[in-house]
Coordinates of C-alpha atoms in Angstrom, one line a residue:
M1 CA -26.3 -3.8 -133.2
K2 CA -29.9 -5.0 -133.0
K3 CA -31.5 -4.1 -129.7
V4 CA -34.7 -5.8 -128.5
L5 CA -37.0 -5.1 -125.6
T6 CA -39.2 -8.0 -124.6
G7 CA -41.6 -9.1 -122.0
L8 CA -44.4 -11.6 -121.7
S9 CA -48.2 -10.9 -121.4
N10 CA -51.4 -12.8 -121.7
N11 CA -54.8 -11.1 -121.9
I12 CA -53.3 -8.7 -124.3
T13 CA -56.5 -7.0 -125.4
L14 CA -57.6 -6.5 -121.7
N15 CA -54.2 -5.0 -120.9
K16 CA -53.7 -3.0 -124.0
H17 CA -53.2 0.3 -122.1
K18 CA -50.4 -1.1 -119.9
I19 CA -48.7 -2.7 -122.9
K20 CA -49.0 0.6 -124.8
V21 CA -47.3 2.6 -122.0
W22 CA -44.5 0.1 -121.8
S23 CA -43.8 -0.1 -125.5
E24 CA -44.3 3.6 -126.4
S25 CA -42.2 4.9 -123.5
F26 CA -39.4 2.6 -124.8
K27 CA -39.8 3.7 -128.4
M28 CA -39.6 7.3 -127.3
H29 CA -36.1 6.8 -126.0
S30 CA -34.6 3.9 -128.0
D31 CA -34.3 2.8 -131.6
G32 CA -34.6 -0.9 -130.4
E33 CA -37.3 -3.3 -131.4
V34 CA -40.2 -4.2 -129.1
V35 CA -41.3 -7.9 -129.2
L36 CA -44.1 -9.0 -126.9
I37 CA -44.1 -12.7 -126.0
A38 CA -47.8 -13.2 -126.4
A39 CA -49.2 -16.0 -124.3
N40 CA -52.4 -17.6 -125.5
A41 CA -53.0 -14.8 -128.0
N42 CA -56.1 -14.8 -130.1
E43 CA -56.8 -12.9 -133.3
E44 CA -57.9 -9.8 -131.4
D45 CA -54.7 -9.8 -129.3
I46 CA -52.6 -10.0 -132.4
N47 CA -54.5 -7.1 -133.9
V48 CA -53.7 -5.1 -130.7
C49 CA -50.0 -5.8 -131.2
N50 CA -50.2 -4.7 -134.8
E51 CA -52.1 -1.6 -133.8
L52 CA -49.4 -0.7 -131.2
G53 CA -46.7 -1.3 -133.8
I54 CA -45.0 -4.1 -131.8
K55 CA -43.9 -7.5 -132.9
Y56 CA -45.1 -10.6 -131.2
H57 CA -43.9 -14.1 -130.4
L58 CA -46.7 -16.6 -129.9
V59 CA -46.5 -19.1 -127.0
G60 CA -49.1 -21.3 -125.3
L61 CA -49.5 -21.4 -121.5
E62 CA -51.6 -24.2 -119.9
D63 CA -51.2 -22.8 -116.4
T64 CA -51.7 -19.1 -116.3
Y65 CA -51.8 -19.1 -112.5
H66 CA -48.0 -19.5 -112.5
I67 CA -47.4 -17.2 -115.4
N68 CA -44.5 -15.4 -113.6
H69 CA -42.7 -18.6 -113.3
K70 CA -43.4 -19.9 -116.8
R71 CA -42.4 -16.7 -118.5
L72 CA -38.8 -17.5 -117.8
E73 CA -38.9 -20.6 -120.0
H74 CA -40.7 -18.9 -122.8
T75 CA -38.3 -15.9 -122.7
R76 CA -35.3 -18.3 -122.9
D77 CA -36.9 -20.0 -125.9
F78 CA -37.5 -16.7 -127.6
L79 CA -33.9 -15.6 -127.0
K80 CA -32.6 -18.7 -128.7
E81 CA -34.8 -18.1 -131.8
S82 CA -34.3 -14.3 -132.1
D83 CA -31.8 -12.6 -134.3
G84 CA -31.3 -9.8 -131.8
E85 CA -27.9 -9.0 -130.4
L86 CA -28.7 -7.0 -127.2
F87 CA -31.8 -7.8 -125.1
L88 CA -33.7 -6.1 -122.3
I89 CA -36.2 -8.3 -120.6
T90 CA -38.7 -6.6 -118.3
D91 CA -42.1 -6.9 -116.7
V92 CA -44.7 -5.4 -119.1
F93 CA -47.3 -3.9 -116.8
D94 CA -45.2 -1.9 -114.4
V95 CA -42.3 -0.6 -116.4
V96 CA -42.1 2.9 -117.9
F97 CA -38.9 4.2 -119.6
Q98 CA -37.7 7.7 -119.0
S99 CA -34.5 7.3 -121.0
D100 CA -32.7 4.8 -123.2
P101 CA -32.0 1.8 -120.9
F102 CA -29.4 0.5 -123.3
A103 CA -27.3 3.6 -122.7
K104 CA -26.5 2.4 -119.2
F105 CA -25.0 -0.9 -120.4
D106 CA -21.2 -0.8 -120.3
L107 CA -20.7 -3.3 -123.1
D108 CA -16.9 -2.8 -123.2
I109 CA -16.6 -4.6 -119.8
Y110 CA -19.8 -6.7 -119.4
N111 CA -22.0 -8.8 -121.6
L112 CA -24.6 -9.8 -119.1
F113 CA -26.6 -7.6 -116.7
F114 CA -29.1 -8.6 -114.0
A115 CA -31.5 -6.7 -111.8
A116 CA -33.7 -7.9 -108.9
E117 CA -36.9 -6.8 -107.4
G118 CA -36.9 -8.7 -104.1
V119 CA -39.3 -11.4 -105.2
L120 CA -38.2 -15.1 -105.0
V121 CA -39.1 -17.1 -108.0
S122 CA -38.6 -20.8 -107.4

């Protein structure tokens, strides 16, 4: 089963350290693939993704002020195009993995999991 961790980021080069922590902590505990939904990425940003050993999915965002709202649309579109079978969608800048997150999924009973952080997105 192909497992995929994904999240969206813009300003990739500027946020390289945060993206590295997110992706490397996941790779340390899981055999899943890491795909960064790369908003408004330039050549330098793509080079950062390659350097970190993560795949990228390019998207354009006109309004980066509302990036937390728009990321949902781009994530949906990525899921439709991806060949992954099991996905974990997280924030990129404030998530660090300490174990394999997919190990907690009871796939015999459920096929969809949600978490909340107490922030209303409307």
